[in-house]
Amino acid sequence: MKLIGNIIWVIFGGLFLCLGYILAGLLLCLTIVGIPFGYKVMQLGLFALWPFGKEVTMNPAKGCLTVGFNILWALLFGWELAVSHLILGVIFCITIIGIPFGLQHFKLAGFALLPFGCNFSEPSK
């Protein structure tokens, strides 16, 4: 089921979403200050390419640098990305067929708002 969901996700916008995030990450990496932000945007893009079957975990014990980067990220980029994913999630959840895709957008919204200290991985069985 995860494979079918991921294939449908990629066909209907996941590839463009991933390419947009990767391009934005490369642009952020042009400056030394933007490298950590660009790296997280590229991680978000890879997560947005194949989201079904992955989960986001928050590791709060990373330190004050993580908190500072999250605050700066949320003020500059994160809130716009999170709001756009929330709106897309609500739009997808209007139909029964779109609910799994809406849930993936809600998962992406959390990661897009505060990406530092977040890891995405396969869920443990």
mmCIF file of N, CA and C in Angstrom:
data_model
loop_
_atom_site.group_PDB
_atom_site.id
_atom_site.type_symbol
_atom_site.label_atom_id
_atom_site.label_comp_id
_atom_site.label_asym_id
_atom_site.label_seq_id
_atom_site.Cartn_x
_atom_site.Cartn_y
_atom_site.Cartn_z
ATOM 1 N N MET A 1 0.824 -1.197 0.000
ATOM 2 C CA MET A 1 0.000 0.000 0.000
ATOM 3 C C MET A 1 0.866 1.258 0.000
ATOM 4 N N LYS A 2 2.003 1.201 0.749
ATOM 5 C CA LYS A 2 2.899 2.352 0.780
ATOM 6 C C LYS A 2 3.458 2.643 -0.605
ATOM 7 N N LEU A 3 3.808 1.583 -1.326
ATOM 8 C CA LEU A 3 4.380 1.757 -2.658
ATOM 9 C C LEU A 3 3.374 2.403 -3.603
ATOM 10 N N ILE A 4 2.138 1.942 -3.568
ATOM 11 C CA ILE A 4 1.095 2.514 -4.440
ATOM 12 C C ILE A 4 0.845 3.975 -4.068
ATOM 13 N N GLY A 5 0.771 4.268 -2.779
ATOM 14 C CA GLY A 5 0.572 5.645 -2.339
ATOM 15 C C GLY A 5 1.705 6.552 -2.771
ATOM 16 N N ASN A 6 2.945 6.070 -2.656
ATOM 17 C CA ASN A 6 4.093 6.873 -3.060
ATOM 18 C C ASN A 6 4.120 7.108 -4.563
ATOM 19 N N ILE A 7 3.762 6.085 -5.341
ATOM 20 C CA ILE A 7 3.749 6.248 -6.794
ATOM 21 C C ILE A 7 2.699 7.274 -7.206
ATOM 22 N N ILE A 8 1.502 7.181 -6.616
ATOM 23 C CA ILE A 8 0.447 8.155 -6.924
ATOM 24 C C ILE A 8 0.872 9.551 -6.466
ATOM 25 N N TRP A 9 1.520 9.639 -5.311
ATOM 26 C CA TRP A 9 2.007 10.917 -4.789
ATOM 27 C C TRP A 9 3.000 11.553 -5.758
ATOM 28 N N VAL A 10 3.948 10.760 -6.260
ATOM 29 C CA VAL A 10 4.961 11.288 -7.175
ATOM 30 C C VAL A 10 4.319 11.749 -8.480
ATOM 31 N N ILE A 11 3.388 10.974 -8.991
ATOM 32 C CA ILE A 11 2.749 11.323 -10.260
ATOM 33 C C ILE A 11 1.951 12.609 -10.143
ATOM 34 N N PHE A 12 1.223 12.781 -9.043
ATOM 35 C CA PHE A 12 0.331 13.923 -8.905
ATOM 36 C C PHE A 12 0.912 15.056 -8.067
ATOM 37 N N GLY A 13 2.187 15.339 -8.226
ATOM 38 C CA GLY A 13 2.744 16.547 -7.629
ATOM 39 C C GLY A 13 3.937 16.358 -6.725
ATOM 40 N N GLY A 14 4.202 15.165 -6.254
ATOM 41 C CA GLY A 14 5.323 14.959 -5.346
ATOM 42 C C GLY A 14 6.672 15.231 -5.981
ATOM 43 N N LEU A 15 6.802 14.915 -7.264
ATOM 44 C CA LEU A 15 8.060 15.153 -7.961
ATOM 45 C C LEU A 15 8.324 16.649 -8.087
ATOM 46 N N PHE A 16 7.293 17.419 -8.444
ATOM 47 C CA PHE A 16 7.464 18.866 -8.559
ATOM 48 C C PHE A 16 7.738 19.504 -7.200
ATOM 49 N N LEU A 17 7.087 18.997 -6.171
ATOM 50 C CA LEU A 17 7.317 19.480 -4.815
ATOM 51 C C LEU A 17 8.766 19.222 -4.406
ATOM 52 N N CYS A 18 9.257 18.025 -4.679
ATOM 53 C CA CYS A 18 10.635 17.669 -4.353
ATOM 54 C C CYS A 18 11.624 18.546 -5.116
ATOM 55 N N LEU A 19 11.399 18.705 -6.419
ATOM 56 C CA LEU A 19 12.312 19.525 -7.223
ATOM 57 C C LEU A 19 12.322 20.982 -6.759
ATOM 58 N N GLY A 20 11.177 21.496 -6.358
ATOM 59 C CA GLY A 20 11.118 22.862 -5.837
ATOM 60 C C GLY A 20 11.912 23.013 -4.553
ATOM 61 N N TYR A 21 11.769 22.041 -3.650
ATOM 62 C CA TYR A 21 12.526 22.088 -2.404
ATOM 63 C C TYR A 21 14.029 21.939 -2.655
ATOM 64 N N ILE A 22 14.413 21.039 -3.549
ATOM 65 C CA ILE A 22 15.832 20.849 -3.843
ATOM 66 C C ILE A 22 16.427 22.108 -4.459
ATOM 67 N N LEU A 23 15.714 22.747 -5.382
ATOM 68 C CA LEU A 23 16.190 23.981 -5.988
ATOM 69 C C LEU A 23 16.333 25.086 -4.939
ATOM 70 N N ALA A 24 15.352 25.214 -4.062
ATOM 71 C CA ALA A 24 15.438 26.213 -2.993
ATOM 72 C C ALA A 24 16.607 25.906 -2.056
ATOM 73 N N GLY A 25 16.837 24.624 -1.765
ATOM 74 C CA GLY A 25 17.964 24.249 -0.919
ATOM 75 C C GLY A 25 19.301 24.568 -1.556
ATOM 76 N N LEU A 26 19.406 24.348 -2.858
ATOM 77 C CA LEU A 26 20.647 24.691 -3.558
ATOM 78 C C LEU A 26 20.885 26.192 -3.558
ATOM 79 N N LEU A 27 19.824 26.969 -3.722
ATOM 80 C CA LEU A 27 19.960 28.427 -3.667
ATOM 81 C C LEU A 27 20.385 28.889 -2.275
ATOM 82 N N LEU A 28 19.837 28.266 -1.239
ATOM 83 C CA LEU A 28 20.232 28.632 0.130
ATOM 84 C C LEU A 28 21.677 28.254 0.412
ATOM 85 N N CYS A 29 22.165 27.201 -0.219
ATOM 86 C CA CYS A 29 23.545 26.755 0.007
ATOM 87 C C CYS A 29 24.581 27.624 -0.691
ATOM 88 N N LEU A 30 24.164 28.612 -1.455
ATOM 89 C CA LEU A 30 25.119 29.500 -2.103
ATOM 90 C C LEU A 30 25.883 30.358 -1.104
ATOM 91 N N THR A 31 25.269 30.619 0.043
ATOM 92 C CA THR A 31 25.957 31.387 1.081
ATOM 93 C C THR A 31 26.357 30.456 2.217
ATOM 94 N N ILE A 32 27.380 30.815 2.930
ATOM 95 C CA ILE A 32 27.840 29.986 4.044
ATOM 96 C C ILE A 32 26.799 29.958 5.153
ATOM 97 N N VAL A 33 26.152 31.080 5.400
ATOM 98 C CA VAL A 33 25.139 31.153 6.453
ATOM 99 C C VAL A 33 23.936 30.291 6.108
ATOM 100 N N GLY A 34 23.620 30.161 4.825
ATOM 101 C CA GLY A 34 22.439 29.434 4.410
ATOM 102 C C GLY A 34 22.612 27.933 4.271
ATOM 103 N N ILE A 35 23.833 27.418 4.456
ATOM 104 C CA ILE A 35 24.071 25.986 4.257
ATOM 105 C C ILE A 35 23.238 25.113 5.189
ATOM 106 N N PRO A 36 23.155 25.388 6.495
ATOM 107 C CA PRO A 36 22.321 24.523 7.333
ATOM 108 C C PRO A 36 20.845 24.558 6.927
ATOM 109 N N PHE A 37 20.371 25.726 6.507
ATOM 110 C CA PHE A 37 18.988 25.853 6.073
ATOM 111 C C PHE A 37 18.772 25.137 4.741
ATOM 112 N N GLY A 38 19.727 25.265 3.837
ATOM 113 C CA GLY A 38 19.634 24.575 2.558
ATOM 114 C C GLY A 38 19.645 23.072 2.714
ATOM 115 N N TYR A 39 20.456 22.581 3.650
ATOM 116 C CA TYR A 39 20.508 21.146 3.905
ATOM 117 C C TYR A 39 19.158 20.637 4.409
ATOM 118 N N LYS A 40 18.535 21.383 5.304
ATOM 119 C CA LYS A 40 17.227 20.973 5.826
ATOM 120 C C LYS A 40 16.145 21.054 4.763
ATOM 121 N N VAL A 41 16.230 22.052 3.887
ATOM 122 C CA VAL A 41 15.248 22.156 2.808
ATOM 123 C C VAL A 41 15.399 20.964 1.861
ATOM 124 N N MET A 42 16.637 20.562 1.587
ATOM 125 C CA MET A 42 16.843 19.401 0.716
ATOM 126 C C MET A 42 16.357 18.118 1.399
ATOM 127 N N GLN A 43 16.532 18.008 2.713
ATOM 128 C CA GLN A 43 15.974 16.867 3.440
ATOM 129 C C GLN A 43 14.454 16.862 3.346
ATOM 130 N N LEU A 44 13.860 18.032 3.457
ATOM 131 C CA LEU A 44 12.409 18.148 3.322
ATOM 132 C C LEU A 44 11.968 17.749 1.920
ATOM 133 N N GLY A 45 12.763 18.116 0.919
ATOM 134 C CA GLY A 45 12.445 17.741 -0.451
ATOM 135 C C GLY A 45 12.507 16.245 -0.671
ATOM 136 N N LEU A 46 13.514 15.588 -0.111
ATOM 137 C CA LEU A 46 13.611 14.134 -0.239
ATOM 138 C C LEU A 46 12.475 13.439 0.507
ATOM 139 N N PHE A 47 12.088 14.013 1.643
ATOM 140 C CA PHE A 47 10.953 13.467 2.383
ATOM 141 C C PHE A 47 9.663 13.669 1.603
ATOM 142 N N ALA A 48 9.548 14.823 0.911
ATOM 143 C CA ALA A 48 8.346 15.113 0.131
ATOM 144 C C ALA A 48 8.259 14.265 -1.131
ATOM 145 N N LEU A 49 9.362 13.689 -1.567
ATOM 146 C CA LEU A 49 9.327 12.853 -2.759
ATOM 147 C C LEU A 49 8.659 11.511 -2.488
ATOM 148 N N TRP A 50 8.901 10.925 -1.335
ATOM 149 C CA TRP A 50 8.457 9.559 -1.031
ATOM 150 C C TRP A 50 7.984 9.513 0.417
ATOM 151 N N PRO A 51 6.850 10.160 0.785
ATOM 152 C CA PRO A 51 6.486 10.333 2.192
ATOM 153 C C PRO A 51 5.777 9.149 2.853
ATOM 154 N N PHE A 52 5.118 8.300 2.061
ATOM 155 C CA PHE A 52 4.357 7.210 2.670
ATOM 156 C C PHE A 52 5.318 6.180 3.263
ATOM 157 N N GLY A 53 5.047 5.763 4.479
ATOM 158 C CA GLY A 53 5.881 4.777 5.150
ATOM 159 C C GLY A 53 7.021 5.384 5.937
ATOM 160 N N LYS A 54 7.101 6.704 6.007
ATOM 161 C CA LYS A 54 8.129 7.375 6.800
ATOM 162 C C LYS A 54 7.451 8.170 7.895
ATOM 163 N N GLU A 55 8.150 8.339 8.979
ATOM 164 C CA GLU A 55 7.615 9.164 10.065
ATOM 165 C C GLU A 55 8.668 10.158 10.500
ATOM 166 N N VAL A 56 8.208 11.273 11.063
ATOM 167 C CA VAL A 56 9.085 12.331 11.538
ATOM 168 C C VAL A 56 9.159 12.237 13.047
ATOM 169 N N THR A 57 10.369 12.193 13.583
ATOM 170 C CA THR A 57 10.557 12.168 15.027
ATOM 171 C C THR A 57 11.334 13.410 15.439
ATOM 172 N N MET A 58 10.949 13.969 16.563
ATOM 173 C CA MET A 58 11.615 15.162 17.083
ATOM 174 C C MET A 58 12.595 14.742 18.162
ATOM 175 N N ASN A 59 13.809 15.225 18.063
ATOM 176 C CA ASN A 59 14.838 14.965 19.051
ATOM 177 C C ASN A 59 15.137 16.277 19.771
ATOM 178 N N PRO A 60 14.467 16.532 20.915
ATOM 179 C CA PRO A 60 14.597 17.836 21.555
ATOM 180 C C PRO A 60 15.935 18.059 22.264
ATOM 181 N N ALA A 61 16.759 17.055 22.407
ATOM 182 C CA ALA A 61 18.005 17.192 23.162
ATOM 183 C C ALA A 61 19.175 17.617 22.283
ATOM 184 N N LYS A 62 18.937 18.406 21.264
ATOM 185 C CA LYS A 62 20.005 18.808 20.358
ATOM 186 C C LYS A 62 20.761 20.046 20.843
ATOM 187 N N GLY A 63 20.155 20.892 21.657
ATOM 188 C CA GLY A 63 20.867 22.046 22.186
ATOM 189 C C GLY A 63 20.277 23.369 21.745
ATOM 190 N N CYS A 64 20.946 24.439 22.169
ATOM 191 C CA CYS A 64 20.423 25.781 21.937
ATOM 192 C C CYS A 64 20.575 26.211 20.474
ATOM 193 N N LEU A 65 21.554 25.681 19.769
ATOM 194 C CA LEU A 65 21.712 26.027 18.360
ATOM 195 C C LEU A 65 20.518 25.550 17.543
ATOM 196 N N THR A 66 20.020 24.374 17.877
ATOM 197 C CA THR A 66 18.829 23.846 17.207
ATOM 198 C C THR A 66 17.624 24.742 17.461
ATOM 199 N N VAL A 67 17.460 25.179 18.687
ATOM 200 C CA VAL A 67 16.334 26.058 19.029
ATOM 201 C C VAL A 67 16.461 27.389 18.284
ATOM 202 N N GLY A 68 17.666 27.955 18.245
ATOM 203 C CA GLY A 68 17.883 29.207 17.528
ATOM 204 C C GLY A 68 17.612 29.086 16.044
ATOM 205 N N PHE A 69 18.100 27.997 15.440
ATOM 206 C CA PHE A 69 17.847 27.777 14.018
ATOM 207 C C PHE A 69 16.358 27.572 13.745
ATOM 208 N N ASN A 70 15.664 26.855 14.636
ATOM 209 C CA ASN A 70 14.226 26.649 14.457
ATOM 210 C C ASN A 70 13.455 27.959 14.535
ATOM 211 N N ILE A 71 13.836 28.830 15.457
ATOM 212 C CA ILE A 71 13.163 30.122 15.582
ATOM 213 C C ILE A 71 13.401 30.966 14.337
ATOM 214 N N LEU A 72 14.653 31.030 13.892
ATOM 215 C CA LEU A 72 14.978 31.794 12.687
ATOM 216 C C LEU A 72 14.279 31.210 11.471
ATOM 217 N N TRP A 73 14.282 29.886 11.357
ATOM 218 C CA TRP A 73 13.616 29.215 10.240
ATOM 219 C C TRP A 73 12.112 29.488 10.255
ATOM 220 N N ALA A 74 11.490 29.358 11.426
ATOM 221 C CA ALA A 74 10.036 29.545 11.519
ATOM 222 C C ALA A 74 9.648 30.974 11.143
ATOM 223 N N LEU A 75 10.462 31.942 11.525
ATOM 224 C CA LEU A 75 10.139 33.335 11.207
ATOM 225 C C LEU A 75 10.358 33.666 9.734
ATOM 226 N N LEU A 76 11.400 33.098 9.113
ATOM 227 C CA LEU A 76 11.732 33.456 7.741
ATOM 228 C C LEU A 76 11.035 32.592 6.696
ATOM 229 N N PHE A 77 11.070 31.281 6.868
ATOM 230 C CA PHE A 77 10.585 30.386 5.826
ATOM 231 C C PHE A 77 9.489 29.434 6.295
ATOM 232 N N GLY A 78 9.609 28.952 7.497
ATOM 233 C CA GLY A 78 8.804 27.832 7.956
ATOM 234 C C GLY A 78 7.314 28.068 8.008
ATOM 235 N N TRP A 79 6.895 29.229 8.452
ATOM 236 C CA TRP A 79 5.456 29.428 8.610
ATOM 237 C C TRP A 79 4.754 29.435 7.259
ATOM 238 N N GLU A 80 5.407 29.975 6.206
ATOM 239 C CA GLU A 80 4.782 29.958 4.887
ATOM 240 C C GLU A 80 4.641 28.538 4.361
ATOM 241 N N LEU A 81 5.700 27.746 4.525
ATOM 242 C CA LEU A 81 5.657 26.354 4.073
ATOM 243 C C LEU A 81 4.623 25.553 4.852
ATOM 244 N N ALA A 82 4.585 25.756 6.165
ATOM 245 C CA ALA A 82 3.640 25.014 6.995
ATOM 246 C C ALA A 82 2.194 25.375 6.647
ATOM 247 N N VAL A 83 1.925 26.652 6.455
ATOM 248 C CA VAL A 83 0.566 27.068 6.099
ATOM 249 C C VAL A 83 0.162 26.506 4.742
ATOM 250 N N SER A 84 1.096 26.510 3.782
ATOM 251 C CA SER A 84 0.750 25.969 2.467
ATOM 252 C C SER A 84 0.469 24.469 2.547
ATOM 253 N N HIS A 85 1.250 23.735 3.352
ATOM 254 C CA HIS A 85 0.980 22.304 3.511
ATOM 255 C C HIS A 85 -0.322 22.068 4.280
ATOM 256 N N LEU A 86 -0.637 22.905 5.250
ATOM 257 C CA LEU A 86 -1.906 22.762 5.960
ATOM 258 C C LEU A 86 -3.095 23.012 5.034
ATOM 259 N N ILE A 87 -2.993 24.028 4.195
ATOM 260 C CA ILE A 87 -4.080 24.309 3.254
ATOM 261 C C ILE A 87 -4.240 23.154 2.270
ATOM 262 N N LEU A 88 -3.125 22.659 1.737
ATOM 263 C CA LEU A 88 -3.206 21.521 0.824
ATOM 264 C C LEU A 88 -3.759 20.283 1.524
ATOM 265 N N GLY A 89 -3.395 20.083 2.788
ATOM 266 C CA GLY A 89 -3.917 18.960 3.548
ATOM 267 C C GLY A 89 -5.421 19.033 3.720
ATOM 268 N N VAL A 90 -5.927 20.214 4.018
ATOM 269 C CA VAL A 90 -7.372 20.387 4.166
ATOM 270 C C VAL A 90 -8.075 20.159 2.829
ATOM 271 N N ILE A 91 -7.499 20.672 1.748
ATOM 272 C CA ILE A 91 -8.097 20.486 0.427
ATOM 273 C C ILE A 91 -8.153 19.007 0.067
ATOM 274 N N PHE A 92 -7.066 18.283 0.329
ATOM 275 C CA PHE A 92 -7.053 16.856 0.008
ATOM 276 C C PHE A 92 -8.014 16.074 0.894
ATOM 277 N N CYS A 93 -8.188 16.480 2.137
ATOM 278 C CA CYS A 93 -9.055 15.740 3.057
ATOM 279 C C CYS A 93 -10.538 15.963 2.786
ATOM 280 N N ILE A 94 -10.877 16.815 1.866
ATOM 281 C CA ILE A 94 -12.288 17.020 1.527
ATOM 282 C C ILE A 94 -12.884 15.754 0.926
ATOM 283 N N THR A 95 -12.097 15.047 0.125
ATOM 284 C CA THR A 95 -12.583 13.806 -0.481
ATOM 285 C C THR A 95 -12.031 12.608 0.273
ATOM 286 N N ILE A 96 -12.738 11.510 0.224
ATOM 287 C CA ILE A 96 -12.295 10.297 0.909
ATOM 288 C C ILE A 96 -11.019 9.752 0.289
ATOM 289 N N ILE A 97 -10.923 9.817 -1.028
ATOM 290 C CA ILE A 97 -9.739 9.306 -1.709
ATOM 291 C C ILE A 97 -8.503 10.139 -1.364
ATOM 292 N N GLY A 98 -8.679 11.421 -1.113
ATOM 293 C CA GLY A 98 -7.555 12.303 -0.841
ATOM 294 C C GLY A 98 -7.083 12.326 0.594
ATOM 295 N N ILE A 99 -7.777 11.653 1.504
ATOM 296 C CA ILE A 99 -7.401 11.703 2.923
ATOM 297 C C ILE A 99 -5.975 11.237 3.178
ATOM 298 N N PRO A 100 -5.502 10.126 2.610
ATOM 299 C CA PRO A 100 -4.109 9.740 2.872
ATOM 300 C C PRO A 100 -3.108 10.793 2.405
ATOM 301 N N PHE A 101 -3.420 11.469 1.299
ATOM 302 C CA PHE A 101 -2.521 12.504 0.799
ATOM 303 C C PHE A 101 -2.586 13.759 1.675
ATOM 304 N N GLY A 102 -3.758 14.066 2.192
ATOM 305 C CA GLY A 102 -3.887 15.175 3.125
ATOM 306 C C GLY A 102 -3.110 14.927 4.403
ATOM 307 N N LEU A 103 -3.146 13.691 4.891
ATOM 308 C CA LEU A 103 -2.380 13.360 6.097
ATOM 309 C C LEU A 103 -0.884 13.500 5.867
ATOM 310 N N GLN A 104 -0.429 13.184 4.663
ATOM 311 C CA GLN A 104 0.989 13.367 4.349
ATOM 312 C C GLN A 104 1.349 14.851 4.335
ATOM 313 N N HIS A 105 0.447 15.688 3.850
ATOM 314 C CA HIS A 105 0.703 17.132 3.874
ATOM 315 C C HIS A 105 0.731 17.652 5.304
ATOM 316 N N PHE A 106 -0.111 17.102 6.188
ATOM 317 C CA PHE A 106 -0.057 17.515 7.592
ATOM 318 C C PHE A 106 1.284 17.111 8.220
ATOM 319 N N LYS A 107 1.775 15.933 7.852
ATOM 320 C CA LYS A 107 3.082 15.496 8.348
ATOM 321 C C LYS A 107 4.191 16.415 7.816
ATOM 322 N N LEU A 108 4.099 16.792 6.554
ATOM 323 C CA LEU A 108 5.078 17.707 5.967
ATOM 324 C C LEU A 108 5.007 19.091 6.608
ATOM 325 N N ALA A 109 3.817 19.511 7.025
ATOM 326 C CA ALA A 109 3.670 20.826 7.649
ATOM 327 C C ALA A 109 4.435 20.898 8.962
ATOM 328 N N GLY A 110 4.370 19.851 9.748
ATOM 329 C CA GLY A 110 5.120 19.845 11.007
ATOM 330 C C GLY A 110 6.618 19.885 10.793
ATOM 331 N N PHE A 111 7.081 19.139 9.807
ATOM 332 C CA PHE A 111 8.506 19.112 9.503
ATOM 333 C C PHE A 111 8.952 20.427 8.878
ATOM 334 N N ALA A 112 8.063 21.060 8.082
ATOM 335 C CA ALA A 112 8.407 22.322 7.432
ATOM 336 C C ALA A 112 8.455 23.474 8.427
ATOM 337 N N LEU A 113 7.688 23.397 9.494
ATOM 338 C CA LEU A 113 7.673 24.490 10.462
ATOM 339 C C LEU A 113 8.922 24.491 11.341
ATOM 340 N N LEU A 114 9.287 23.350 11.872
ATOM 341 C CA LEU A 114 10.456 23.249 12.761
ATOM 342 C C LEU A 114 11.333 22.074 12.325
ATOM 343 N N PRO A 115 12.172 22.259 11.306
ATOM 344 C CA PRO A 115 12.912 21.120 10.776
ATOM 345 C C PRO A 115 14.156 20.727 11.572
ATOM 346 N N PHE A 116 14.725 21.641 12.312
ATOM 347 C CA PHE A 116 15.961 21.318 13.020
ATOM 348 C C PHE A 116 15.650 20.484 14.254
ATOM 349 N N GLY A 117 16.337 19.392 14.387
ATOM 350 C CA GLY A 117 16.075 18.438 15.460
ATOM 351 C C GLY A 117 15.118 17.349 15.045
ATOM 352 N N CYS A 118 14.578 17.438 13.817
ATOM 353 C CA CYS A 118 13.675 16.409 13.307
ATOM 354 C C CYS A 118 14.454 15.409 12.454
ATOM 355 N N ASN A 119 14.078 14.168 12.596
ATOM 356 C CA ASN A 119 14.636 13.116 11.764
ATOM 357 C C ASN A 119 13.485 12.359 11.152
ATOM 358 N N PHE A 120 13.660 11.928 9.919
ATOM 359 C CA PHE A 120 12.617 11.096 9.331
ATOM 360 C C PHE A 120 13.211 9.743 9.019
ATOM 361 N N SER A 121 12.407 8.718 9.302
ATOM 362 C CA SER A 121 12.884 7.354 9.156
ATOM 363 C C SER A 121 11.707 6.435 8.918
ATOM 364 N N GLU A 122 12.046 5.193 8.661
ATOM 365 C CA GLU A 122 11.023 4.153 8.557
ATOM 366 C C GLU A 122 10.488 3.879 9.957
ATOM 367 N N PRO A 123 9.180 3.669 10.127
ATOM 368 C CA PRO A 123 8.649 3.382 11.454
ATOM 369 C C PRO A 123 9.138 2.025 11.942
ATOM 370 N N SER A 124 9.380 1.937 13.219
ATOM 371 C CA SER A 124 9.829 0.672 13.810
ATOM 372 C C SER A 124 8.652 -0.285 13.912
ATOM 373 N N LYS A 125 8.924 -1.547 13.654
ATOM 374 C CA LYS A 125 7.847 -2.547 13.662
ATOM 375 C C LYS A 125 7.828 -3.342 14.924
#
